Tab-separated table of C-alpha atoms in Angstrom:
chain	number	residue	atom	x	y	z
A	1052	UNK	CA	77.678	134.857	126.739
A	1053	UNK	CA	78.725	134.753	123.123
A	1054	UNK	CA	81.754	132.522	123.773
A	1055	UNK	CA	79.656	130.239	125.968
A	1056	UNK	CA	77.155	129.746	123.164
A	1057	UNK	CA	79.858	128.940	120.612
A	1058	UNK	CA	81.249	126.021	122.567
A	1059	UNK	CA	80.303	122.585	121.212
A	1060	UNK	CA	77.834	120.693	123.419
A	1061	UNK	CA	78.579	116.972	123.584
A	1062	UNK	CA	75.386	116.173	125.511
A	1063	UNK	CA	72.104	115.359	123.837
A	1064	UNK	CA	71.523	113.994	120.385
A	1065	UNK	CA	72.591	117.085	118.420
A	1066	UNK	CA	75.248	116.921	115.735
A	1067	UNK	CA	77.477	120.006	115.966
A	1068	UNK	CA	79.880	121.133	113.279
A	1069	UNK	CA	82.918	119.800	115.143
A	1070	UNK	CA	81.539	116.266	115.431
A	1071	UNK	CA	80.625	116.323	111.774
A	1072	UNK	CA	84.112	117.201	110.612
A	1073	UNK	CA	85.647	114.602	112.916
A	1074	UNK	CA	83.225	111.948	111.690
A	1075	UNK	CA	84.178	112.524	108.083
A	1076	UNK	CA	87.806	111.744	108.781
A	1077	UNK	CA	87.062	108.118	109.640
A	1078	UNK	CA	87.958	105.542	106.968
A	1079	UNK	CA	85.114	104.563	104.647
A	1080	UNK	CA	85.327	100.900	105.601
A	1081	UNK	CA	84.796	101.661	109.276
A	1082	UNK	CA	81.744	103.731	108.443
A	1083	UNK	CA	80.213	100.985	106.375
A	1084	UNK	CA	80.718	98.417	109.105
A	1085	UNK	CA	78.840	100.593	111.549
A	1086	UNK	CA	75.773	100.426	109.335
A	1087	UNK	CA	75.339	96.683	109.662
A	1088	UNK	CA	74.517	96.742	113.404
A	1089	UNK	CA	73.301	99.900	115.100
A	1090	UNK	CA	72.666	99.991	118.841
A	1091	UNK	CA	69.652	101.886	120.095
A	1092	UNK	CA	70.395	105.368	121.329
A	1093	UNK	CA	71.060	105.193	125.078
A	1094	UNK	CA	69.256	108.425	125.875
A	1095	UNK	CA	65.848	108.164	127.490
A	1096	UNK	CA	62.927	110.374	126.511
A	1097	UNK	CA	63.417	112.325	129.744
A	1098	UNK	CA	67.084	112.954	128.931
A	1099	UNK	CA	66.230	114.143	125.430
A	1100	UNK	CA	63.538	116.473	126.787
A	1101	UNK	CA	66.116	117.886	129.205
A	1102	UNK	CA	68.450	118.374	126.236
A	1103	UNK	CA	65.736	120.293	124.382
A	1104	UNK	CA	65.162	122.515	127.428
A	1105	UNK	CA	68.899	123.233	127.584
A	1106	UNK	CA	69.026	124.126	123.892
A	1107	UNK	CA	65.928	126.305	124.194
A	1108	UNK	CA	67.591	128.234	127.025
A	1109	UNK	CA	70.683	128.758	124.892
A	1110	UNK	CA	68.513	129.738	121.946
A	1111	UNK	CA	66.887	132.434	124.085
A	1112	UNK	CA	70.292	133.861	125.033
A	1113	UNK	CA	71.363	133.964	121.391
A	1114	UNK	CA	68.189	135.779	120.372
A	1115	UNK	CA	68.738	138.326	123.172
A	1116	UNK	CA	72.235	139.033	121.860
A	1117	UNK	CA	70.957	139.447	118.305
A	1118	UNK	CA	68.082	141.739	119.395
A	1119	UNK	CA	70.460	144.076	121.268
A	1120	UNK	CA	71.863	145.332	117.944
A	1121	UNK	CA	75.220	145.989	119.594
A	1122	UNK	CA	77.313	143.408	117.793
A	1123	UNK	CA	79.284	143.661	114.578
A	1124	UNK	CA	77.651	142.312	111.455
A	1125	UNK	CA	80.060	139.366	111.247
A	1126	UNK	CA	79.232	138.257	114.810
A	1127	UNK	CA	75.509	138.659	114.172
A	1128	UNK	CA	75.798	136.441	111.093
A	1129	UNK	CA	77.683	133.839	113.118
A	1130	UNK	CA	75.039	133.927	115.853
A	1131	UNK	CA	72.259	133.575	113.285
A	1132	UNK	CA	73.984	130.482	111.896
A	1133	UNK	CA	74.351	129.062	115.417
A	1134	UNK	CA	70.676	129.831	116.085
A	1135	UNK	CA	69.690	127.893	112.980
A	1136	UNK	CA	71.817	124.909	114.021
A	1137	UNK	CA	70.251	124.847	117.486
A	1138	UNK	CA	66.749	125.079	116.027
A	1139	UNK	CA	67.557	122.179	113.685
A	1140	UNK	CA	68.906	120.176	116.631
A	1141	UNK	CA	65.743	120.823	118.652
A	1142	UNK	CA	63.583	119.658	115.729
A	1143	UNK	CA	65.803	116.624	115.245
A	1144	UNK	CA	65.633	115.667	118.936
A	1145	UNK	CA	61.856	116.112	118.955
A	1146	UNK	CA	61.658	113.675	116.043
A	1147	UNK	CA	63.664	111.154	118.064
A	1148	UNK	CA	61.314	111.596	121.029
A	1149	UNK	CA	58.333	110.995	118.754
A	1150	UNK	CA	59.971	107.837	117.451
A	1151	UNK	CA	60.732	106.530	120.941
A	1152	UNK	CA	57.187	107.199	122.116
A	1153	UNK	CA	55.621	105.180	119.269
A	1154	UNK	CA	55.180	101.423	119.214
A	1155	UNK	CA	58.140	101.296	116.847
A	1156	UNK	CA	60.393	103.076	119.337
A	1157	UNK	CA	62.529	100.017	119.973
A	1158	UNK	CA	63.880	99.869	116.437
A	1159	UNK	CA	67.592	100.333	115.934
A	1160	UNK	CA	68.584	103.683	114.492
A	1161	UNK	CA	71.767	104.604	112.675
A	1162	UNK	CA	74.692	106.306	114.407
A	1163	UNK	CA	76.708	106.680	111.203
A	1164	UNK	CA	77.651	110.067	109.753
A	1165	UNK	CA	76.514	110.757	106.195
A	1166	UNK	CA	79.101	111.749	103.575
A	1167	UNK	CA	79.089	112.905	99.954
A	1168	UNK	CA	80.129	109.373	98.951
A	1169	UNK	CA	76.701	108.094	100.020
A	1170	UNK	CA	75.046	109.678	96.982
A	1171	UNK	CA	73.572	107.017	94.718
A	1172	UNK	CA	73.763	104.255	97.329
A	1173	UNK	CA	70.886	102.016	98.341
A	1174	UNK	CA	69.709	102.429	101.918
A	1175	UNK	CA	66.979	101.550	104.350
A	1176	UNK	CA	65.180	104.628	105.622
A	1177	UNK	CA	62.438	105.178	108.173
A	1178	UNK	CA	59.115	106.093	106.560
A	1179	UNK	CA	57.377	108.112	109.276
A	1180	UNK	CA	53.746	107.709	108.197
A	1181	UNK	CA	54.099	103.912	108.113
A	1182	UNK	CA	56.485	103.742	111.096
A	1183	UNK	CA	58.575	101.199	109.161
A	1184	UNK	CA	61.912	100.921	107.346
A	1185	UNK	CA	61.747	100.824	103.545
A	1186	UNK	CA	64.373	100.669	100.818
A	1187	UNK	CA	65.428	103.798	99.014
A	1188	UNK	CA	68.253	105.443	97.119
A	1189	UNK	CA	70.240	108.369	98.503
A	1190	UNK	CA	69.992	111.044	95.837
A	1191	UNK	CA	71.462	113.958	97.775
A	1192	UNK	CA	73.342	114.535	101.044
A	1193	UNK	CA	73.609	117.679	103.152
A	1194	UNK	CA	76.763	116.913	105.121
A	1195	UNK	CA	76.533	120.050	107.266
A	1196	UNK	CA	72.980	119.387	108.430
A	1197	UNK	CA	73.419	115.592	108.348
A	1198	UNK	CA	70.330	114.937	106.245
A	1199	UNK	CA	69.747	112.887	103.111
A	1200	UNK	CA	67.194	113.131	100.333
A	1201	UNK	CA	65.722	109.684	99.741
A	1202	UNK	CA	64.096	108.370	96.573
A	1203	UNK	CA	61.908	105.467	97.749
A	1204	UNK	CA	62.294	102.283	95.677
A	1205	UNK	CA	58.948	101.364	94.118
A	1206	UNK	CA	57.326	104.723	94.826
A	1207	UNK	CA	57.347	108.207	93.324
A	1208	UNK	CA	57.728	109.979	96.673
A	1209	UNK	CA	60.925	111.562	97.949
A	1210	UNK	CA	61.773	112.463	101.539
A	1211	UNK	CA	64.495	114.372	103.359
A	1212	UNK	CA	65.514	112.582	106.547
A	1213	UNK	CA	68.081	113.062	109.334
A	1214	UNK	CA	71.032	110.679	109.438
A	1215	UNK	CA	69.545	108.702	112.341
A	1216	UNK	CA	66.808	107.446	110.032
A	1217	UNK	CA	69.060	106.442	107.122
A	1218	UNK	CA	70.998	103.161	107.062
A	1219	UNK	CA	73.259	103.077	104.015
A	1220	UNK	CA	73.548	99.505	102.757
A	1221	UNK	CA	76.777	97.709	101.980
A	1222	UNK	CA	76.197	95.548	98.928
A	1223	UNK	CA	77.948	92.164	98.649
A	1224	UNK	CA	81.175	91.580	96.761
A	1225	UNK	CA	80.567	90.301	93.237
A	1226	UNK	CA	82.376	87.053	94.075
A	1227	UNK	CA	79.713	86.309	96.698
A	1228	UNK	CA	76.793	86.421	94.266
A	1229	UNK	CA	77.400	83.922	91.496
A	1230	UNK	CA	74.924	82.063	89.320
A	1231	UNK	CA	72.939	79.574	91.366
A	1232	UNK	CA	73.544	81.402	94.663
A	1233	UNK	CA	70.798	82.249	97.139
A	1234	UNK	CA	70.403	85.779	98.469
A	1235	UNK	CA	67.776	88.473	98.904
A	1236	UNK	CA	66.852	91.077	96.320
A	1237	UNK	CA	64.891	94.295	96.326
A	1238	UNK	CA	61.677	94.055	94.343
A	1239	UNK	CA	61.475	97.293	92.388
A	1240	UNK	CA	57.679	97.520	92.514
A	1241	UNK	CA	57.340	97.716	96.286
A	1242	UNK	CA	60.849	98.342	97.657
A	1243	UNK	CA	60.804	95.232	99.861
A	1244	UNK	CA	63.414	92.473	100.208
A	1245	UNK	CA	62.555	88.918	99.131
A	1246	UNK	CA	64.500	85.623	99.058
A	1247	UNK	CA	65.676	84.747	95.561
A	1248	UNK	CA	68.173	82.764	93.521
A	1249	UNK	CA	70.563	84.243	90.973
A	1250	UNK	CA	69.768	82.554	87.679
A	1251	UNK	CA	72.113	84.444	85.399
A	1252	UNK	CA	74.676	87.244	85.377
A	1253	UNK	CA	74.119	89.618	82.468
A	1254	UNK	CA	75.561	92.916	81.298
A	1255	UNK	CA	72.820	94.916	83.057
A	1256	UNK	CA	73.149	93.094	86.374
A	1257	UNK	CA	71.727	89.915	87.830
A	1258	UNK	CA	68.684	87.949	86.734
A	1259	UNK	CA	67.046	86.775	89.955
A	1260	UNK	CA	64.112	84.429	90.483
A	1261	UNK	CA	62.020	85.226	93.528
A	1262	UNK	CA	61.319	82.200	95.666
A	1263	UNK	CA	57.840	83.227	96.830
A	1264	UNK	CA	56.230	84.174	93.511
A	1265	UNK	CA	58.529	82.582	90.920
A	1266	UNK	CA	58.808	85.803	88.905
A	1267	UNK	CA	62.121	87.055	87.540
A	1268	UNK	CA	63.737	90.470	87.466
A	1269	UNK	CA	67.082	91.952	86.444
A	1270	UNK	CA	68.607	94.004	89.246
A	1271	UNK	CA	71.957	95.753	89.908
A	1272	UNK	CA	74.447	94.457	92.472
A	1273	UNK	CA	73.337	97.205	94.879
A	1274	UNK	CA	69.868	95.594	95.054
A	1275	UNK	CA	71.263	92.323	96.426
A	1276	UNK	CA	72.107	91.390	99.991
A	1277	UNK	CA	73.288	88.238	101.736
A	1278	UNK	CA	72.058	86.966	105.062
A	1279	UNK	CA	74.445	84.798	107.121
A	1280	UNK	CA	72.372	81.706	106.397
A	1281	UNK	CA	72.591	82.428	102.652
A	1282	UNK	CA	76.382	82.583	102.784
A	1283	UNK	CA	76.579	79.339	104.746
A	1284	UNK	CA	74.154	77.522	102.443
A	1285	UNK	CA	75.911	78.723	99.291
A	1286	UNK	CA	79.311	77.568	100.576
A	1287	UNK	CA	77.986	74.136	101.558
A	1288	UNK	CA	76.266	73.608	98.231
A	1289	UNK	CA	79.257	74.855	96.259
A	1290	UNK	CA	81.557	72.417	98.056
A	1291	UNK	CA	79.108	69.581	97.477
A	1292	UNK	CA	78.862	70.480	93.820
A	1293	UNK	CA	82.616	70.606	93.250
A	1294	UNK	CA	83.171	67.341	95.132
A	1295	UNK	CA	80.685	65.522	92.899
A	1296	UNK	CA	81.770	67.081	89.635
A	1297	UNK	CA	83.400	64.748	87.132
A	1298	UNK	CA	85.422	66.288	84.328
A	1299	UNK	CA	84.376	64.862	80.921
A	1300	UNK	CA	87.121	62.944	79.106
A	1301	UNK	CA	86.780	65.101	76.019
A	1302	UNK	CA	87.613	68.233	78.041
A	1303	UNK	CA	90.776	66.880	79.602
A	1304	UNK	CA	93.961	68.394	78.259
A	1305	UNK	CA	96.154	66.342	75.948
A	1306	UNK	CA	99.857	66.860	75.231
A	1307	UNK	CA	98.969	67.505	71.590
A	1308	UNK	CA	96.437	70.272	72.343
A	1309	UNK	CA	97.165	73.697	70.923
A	1310	UNK	CA	96.764	76.852	73.022
A	1311	UNK	CA	93.451	77.590	71.301
A	1312	UNK	CA	92.164	74.094	72.087
A	1313	UNK	CA	93.186	74.462	75.726
A	1314	UNK	CA	91.396	77.809	75.994
A	1315	UNK	CA	88.289	76.345	74.408
A	1316	UNK	CA	88.268	73.367	76.793
A	1317	UNK	CA	88.836	75.621	79.783
A	1318	UNK	CA	85.918	77.839	78.788
A	1319	UNK	CA	83.575	74.880	78.278
A	1320	UNK	CA	84.713	73.301	81.544
A	1321	UNK	CA	84.018	76.500	83.434
A	1322	UNK	CA	80.503	76.659	81.986
A	1323	UNK	CA	79.864	73.010	82.882
A	1324	UNK	CA	81.034	73.580	86.458
A	1325	UNK	CA	78.807	76.646	86.834
A	1326	UNK	CA	75.818	74.748	85.470
A	1327	UNK	CA	76.538	71.754	87.716
A	1328	UNK	CA	76.933	74.027	90.747
A	1329	UNK	CA	73.659	75.804	89.962
A	1330	UNK	CA	71.770	72.500	89.746
A	1331	UNK	CA	73.225	71.370	93.062
A	1332	UNK	CA	72.254	74.620	94.763
A	1333	UNK	CA	68.731	74.512	93.316
A	1334	UNK	CA	68.193	71.132	94.951
Protein backbone atom coordinates (compact mmCIF):
# COMPACT_ATOMS: atom_id res chain seq x y z
CA UNK A 1 0.00 0.00 0.00
CA UNK A 2 2.76 2.39 0.92
CA UNK A 3 4.60 2.00 -2.40
CA UNK A 4 1.33 2.36 -4.30
CA UNK A 5 0.63 5.67 -2.58
CA UNK A 6 4.10 7.03 -3.33
CA UNK A 7 3.78 6.63 -7.08
CA UNK A 8 3.15 9.87 -8.99
CA UNK A 9 -0.37 10.15 -10.42
CA UNK A 10 -0.43 11.77 -13.85
CA UNK A 11 -4.23 11.93 -13.98
CA UNK A 12 -6.23 14.85 -12.66
CA UNK A 13 -5.12 18.41 -12.18
CA UNK A 14 -2.70 17.81 -9.29
CA UNK A 15 0.90 18.94 -9.44
CA UNK A 16 3.14 16.27 -7.89
CA UNK A 17 6.73 16.79 -6.87
CA UNK A 18 8.08 14.98 -9.94
CA UNK A 19 6.22 17.20 -12.41
CA UNK A 20 7.39 20.26 -10.54
CA UNK A 21 11.05 19.37 -10.77
CA UNK A 22 10.71 18.48 -14.45
CA UNK A 23 8.91 21.74 -15.17
CA UNK A 24 11.69 23.79 -13.65
CA UNK A 25 14.23 22.35 -16.04
CA UNK A 26 12.59 23.95 -19.07
CA UNK A 27 14.33 27.03 -20.49
CA UNK A 28 13.02 30.36 -19.23
CA UNK A 29 12.11 31.56 -22.71
CA UNK A 30 9.86 28.57 -23.32
CA UNK A 31 8.07 29.20 -20.05
CA UNK A 32 7.44 32.82 -20.88
CA UNK A 33 6.03 31.97 -24.28
CA UNK A 34 3.52 29.64 -22.69
CA UNK A 35 2.09 32.54 -20.71
CA UNK A 36 0.96 34.49 -23.75
CA UNK A 37 -1.68 31.94 -24.85
CA UNK A 38 -3.09 29.40 -22.43
CA UNK A 39 -5.57 26.76 -23.58
CA UNK A 40 -8.45 25.90 -21.29
CA UNK A 41 -7.92 22.81 -19.21
CA UNK A 42 -9.36 19.83 -21.11
CA UNK A 43 -10.78 18.14 -18.03
CA UNK A 44 -14.52 18.33 -17.50
CA UNK A 45 -16.09 18.94 -14.11
CA UNK A 46 -17.07 15.27 -13.98
CA UNK A 47 -13.48 14.18 -14.63
CA UNK A 48 -12.17 16.49 -11.91
CA UNK A 49 -14.76 15.19 -9.44
CA UNK A 50 -13.65 11.65 -10.28
CA UNK A 51 -10.06 12.76 -9.65
CA UNK A 52 -11.06 14.11 -6.23
CA UNK A 53 -12.78 10.82 -5.37
CA UNK A 54 -9.63 8.93 -6.36
CA UNK A 55 -7.44 11.18 -4.21
CA UNK A 56 -9.84 10.92 -1.28
CA UNK A 57 -9.63 7.12 -1.48
CA UNK A 58 -5.85 7.30 -1.46
CA UNK A 59 -5.96 9.79 1.39
CA UNK A 60 -8.01 7.31 3.43
CA UNK A 61 -5.44 4.56 2.85
CA UNK A 62 -2.61 6.85 3.94
CA UNK A 63 -4.44 7.81 7.13
CA UNK A 64 -5.05 4.11 7.89
CA UNK A 65 -1.33 3.42 7.58
CA UNK A 66 -0.46 6.34 9.85
CA UNK A 67 -3.07 5.34 12.47
CA UNK A 68 -1.70 1.78 12.69
CA UNK A 69 1.42 3.08 14.47
CA UNK A 70 3.46 0.24 13.00
CA UNK A 71 5.75 2.22 10.74
CA UNK A 72 9.13 3.78 11.42
CA UNK A 73 9.19 7.47 12.21
CA UNK A 74 10.84 8.34 8.89
CA UNK A 75 8.10 6.56 6.90
CA UNK A 76 5.39 8.20 8.99
CA UNK A 77 6.90 11.62 8.26
CA UNK A 78 7.00 10.81 4.55
CA UNK A 79 3.36 9.68 4.61
CA UNK A 80 2.33 12.84 6.47
CA UNK A 81 4.01 14.93 3.77
CA UNK A 82 2.25 12.91 1.06
CA UNK A 83 -1.05 13.35 2.91
CA UNK A 84 -0.56 17.11 2.95
CA UNK A 85 0.20 17.16 -0.79
CA UNK A 86 -2.94 15.16 -1.58
CA UNK A 87 -5.06 17.43 0.61
CA UNK A 88 -3.62 20.47 -1.18
CA UNK A 89 -4.35 18.84 -4.54
CA UNK A 90 -7.96 18.14 -3.53
CA UNK A 91 -8.41 21.77 -2.46
CA UNK A 92 -6.78 22.97 -5.66
CA UNK A 93 -9.01 20.77 -7.85
CA UNK A 94 -12.11 21.91 -5.96
CA UNK A 95 -11.13 25.50 -6.73
CA UNK A 96 -10.92 24.61 -10.42
CA UNK A 97 -14.37 23.01 -10.28
CA UNK A 98 -15.76 26.15 -8.67
CA UNK A 99 -14.21 28.24 -11.42
CA UNK A 100 -15.61 26.04 -14.18
CA UNK A 101 -19.09 26.11 -12.66
CA UNK A 102 -19.22 29.93 -12.56
CA UNK A 103 -20.16 32.18 -15.46
CA UNK A 104 -16.46 32.93 -15.83
CA UNK A 105 -15.60 29.25 -16.26
CA UNK A 106 -14.64 29.65 -19.90
CA UNK A 107 -11.67 31.89 -19.16
CA UNK A 108 -8.23 30.65 -20.09
CA UNK A 109 -6.11 29.54 -17.16
CA UNK A 110 -2.35 29.23 -16.97
CA UNK A 111 -0.55 25.92 -17.44
CA UNK A 112 2.88 27.38 -16.68
CA UNK A 113 4.97 26.29 -13.69
CA UNK A 114 6.00 29.01 -11.25
CA UNK A 115 9.69 29.49 -10.45
CA UNK A 116 11.77 31.59 -8.05
CA UNK A 117 12.60 33.88 -10.99
CA UNK A 118 8.97 35.04 -11.08
CA UNK A 119 9.44 37.08 -7.90
CA UNK A 120 8.97 40.78 -8.60
CA UNK A 121 7.32 40.24 -11.99
CA UNK A 122 4.03 41.76 -13.07
CA UNK A 123 1.23 39.28 -13.67
CA UNK A 124 -2.47 38.94 -14.25
CA UNK A 125 -4.15 36.97 -11.49
CA UNK A 126 -7.70 35.76 -10.93
CA UNK A 127 -9.48 37.71 -8.19
CA UNK A 128 -12.04 35.21 -6.90
CA UNK A 129 -14.57 37.59 -5.34
CA UNK A 130 -14.84 39.58 -8.58
CA UNK A 131 -14.44 36.55 -10.86
CA UNK A 132 -12.08 38.61 -13.04
CA UNK A 133 -8.38 38.90 -13.90
CA UNK A 134 -6.53 41.87 -12.41
CA UNK A 135 -2.93 43.04 -12.52
CA UNK A 136 -0.60 42.31 -9.65
CA UNK A 137 3.01 41.79 -8.69
CA UNK A 138 4.41 38.42 -7.63
CA UNK A 139 6.03 39.07 -4.27
CA UNK A 140 6.70 35.48 -3.24
CA UNK A 141 6.65 32.01 -4.82
CA UNK A 142 6.26 28.61 -3.17
CA UNK A 143 7.74 26.38 -5.86
CA UNK A 144 6.92 23.14 -4.03
CA UNK A 145 3.24 23.94 -3.60
CA UNK A 146 3.04 25.90 -6.87
CA UNK A 147 1.46 28.99 -5.32
CA UNK A 148 2.30 32.68 -5.54
CA UNK A 149 1.66 35.58 -3.20
CA UNK A 150 0.19 38.45 -5.21
CA UNK A 151 0.29 42.15 -4.38
CA UNK A 152 -2.62 43.65 -6.35
CA UNK A 153 -1.71 46.80 -8.31
CA UNK A 154 -3.84 49.72 -7.10
CA UNK A 155 -5.03 47.96 -3.95
CA UNK A 156 -3.67 47.18 -0.50
CA UNK A 157 -4.83 43.56 -0.52
CA UNK A 158 -2.58 40.55 -1.01
CA UNK A 159 -3.61 37.04 -2.03
CA UNK A 160 -1.99 33.63 -2.28
CA UNK A 161 -3.10 31.82 -5.43
CA UNK A 162 -2.34 28.51 -7.18
CA UNK A 163 -0.30 28.64 -10.38
CA UNK A 164 -3.38 28.08 -12.56
CA UNK A 165 -4.66 31.51 -11.57
CA UNK A 166 -1.41 33.42 -12.16
CA UNK A 167 -0.28 34.53 -15.62
CA UNK A 168 3.20 36.03 -15.40
CA UNK A 169 3.54 38.82 -17.96
CA UNK A 170 6.36 39.18 -20.44
CA UNK A 171 7.14 42.87 -20.78
CA UNK A 172 8.21 44.27 -24.17
CA UNK A 173 11.81 44.82 -25.21
CA UNK A 174 12.95 48.39 -24.62
CA UNK A 175 13.50 48.86 -28.36
CA UNK A 176 9.78 48.27 -28.94
CA UNK A 177 8.64 51.13 -26.70
CA UNK A 178 10.20 54.35 -27.91
CA UNK A 179 8.98 57.91 -27.57
CA UNK A 180 5.85 58.46 -29.63
CA UNK A 181 4.92 54.76 -29.68
CA UNK A 182 1.45 53.45 -28.85
CA UNK A 183 0.98 50.67 -26.30
CA UNK A 184 -1.01 49.85 -23.19
CA UNK A 185 -0.02 50.73 -19.65
CA UNK A 186 -1.15 49.70 -16.20
CA UNK A 187 -2.83 52.51 -14.32
CA UNK A 188 -1.46 52.30 -10.79
CA UNK A 189 -4.66 53.48 -9.12
CA UNK A 190 -6.90 50.66 -10.31
CA UNK A 191 -4.58 47.99 -11.76
CA UNK A 192 -6.27 48.04 -15.18
CA UNK A 193 -4.71 48.31 -18.65
CA UNK A 194 -5.43 51.37 -20.80
CA UNK A 195 -4.28 52.50 -24.27
CA UNK A 196 -1.60 55.18 -24.09
CA UNK A 197 1.24 56.87 -25.93
CA UNK A 198 4.81 57.10 -24.67
CA UNK A 199 5.61 60.79 -24.43
CA UNK A 200 9.07 60.61 -22.92
CA UNK A 201 11.67 58.16 -21.64
CA UNK A 202 13.11 59.26 -18.31
CA UNK A 203 15.45 57.82 -15.71
CA UNK A 204 12.55 56.42 -13.65
CA UNK A 205 10.79 54.79 -16.60
CA UNK A 206 8.34 55.95 -19.22
CA UNK A 207 6.06 58.97 -19.17
CA UNK A 208 2.81 57.79 -20.75
CA UNK A 209 -0.29 59.75 -21.71
CA UNK A 210 -3.52 57.80 -21.41
CA UNK A 211 -5.71 58.09 -24.46
CA UNK A 212 -9.06 57.95 -22.67
CA UNK A 213 -8.52 60.53 -19.92
CA UNK A 214 -5.48 62.49 -21.14
CA UNK A 215 -3.68 62.16 -17.80
CA UNK A 216 0.00 61.28 -17.57
CA UNK A 217 1.93 58.88 -15.38
CA UNK A 218 5.50 57.60 -15.11
CA UNK A 219 5.63 53.81 -15.15
CA UNK A 220 8.36 51.12 -15.32
CA UNK A 221 8.89 48.98 -18.42
CA UNK A 222 7.13 46.08 -16.65
CA UNK A 223 3.89 48.11 -16.65
CA UNK A 224 3.81 48.34 -20.45
CA UNK A 225 2.50 45.85 -22.97
CA UNK A 226 2.07 45.81 -26.74
CA UNK A 227 -0.91 44.45 -28.61
CA UNK A 228 -0.34 43.20 -32.17
CA UNK A 229 -2.18 46.19 -33.60
CA UNK A 230 0.09 48.54 -31.61
CA UNK A 231 3.21 46.95 -33.07
CA UNK A 232 1.83 47.16 -36.60
CA UNK A 233 0.72 50.78 -36.20
CA UNK A 234 4.04 51.85 -34.67
CA UNK A 235 6.02 50.26 -37.51
CA UNK A 236 3.86 51.87 -40.19
CA UNK A 237 4.08 55.30 -38.61
CA UNK A 238 7.82 55.00 -38.02
CA UNK A 239 8.41 54.12 -41.67
CA UNK A 240 6.21 57.01 -42.79
CA UNK A 241 8.07 59.36 -40.50
CA UNK A 242 11.53 58.34 -41.69
CA UNK A 243 10.49 58.49 -45.35
CA UNK A 244 9.30 62.08 -44.96
CA UNK A 245 12.16 63.29 -42.82
CA UNK A 246 14.47 65.84 -44.41
CA UNK A 247 17.88 66.37 -42.85
CA UNK A 248 18.57 70.10 -42.25
CA UNK A 249 21.51 71.49 -44.23
CA UNK A 250 23.19 72.77 -41.09
CA UNK A 251 23.32 69.23 -39.65
CA UNK A 252 24.93 67.62 -42.66
CA UNK A 253 28.54 66.63 -42.17
CA UNK A 254 31.26 68.68 -43.83
CA UNK A 255 34.82 67.57 -44.62
CA UNK A 256 36.09 70.29 -42.29
CA UNK A 257 34.01 69.15 -39.28
CA UNK A 258 35.91 68.09 -36.19
CA UNK A 259 34.97 64.94 -34.26
CA UNK A 260 33.23 67.06 -31.63
CA UNK A 261 31.18 68.85 -34.30
CA UNK A 262 30.18 65.53 -35.85
CA UNK A 263 29.08 64.17 -32.48
CA UNK A 264 27.08 67.31 -31.80
CA UNK A 265 25.34 67.14 -35.19
CA UNK A 266 24.60 63.45 -34.74
CA UNK A 267 23.03 64.07 -31.34
CA UNK A 268 20.87 66.94 -32.63
CA UNK A 269 19.86 64.91 -35.68
CA UNK A 270 18.79 62.01 -33.51
CA UNK A 271 16.64 64.31 -31.38
CA UNK A 272 15.06 65.86 -34.49
CA UNK A 273 14.25 62.42 -35.91
CA UNK A 274 12.67 61.29 -32.63
CA UNK A 275 10.59 64.46 -32.44
CA UNK A 276 9.54 64.13 -36.09
CA UNK A 277 8.64 60.46 -35.58
CA UNK A 278 6.59 61.30 -32.47
CA UNK A 279 4.60 63.96 -34.35
CA UNK A 280 3.90 61.54 -37.18
CA UNK A 281 2.71 58.85 -34.78
CA UNK A 282 0.51 61.30 -32.87
CA UNK A 283 -1.34 62.11 -36.09
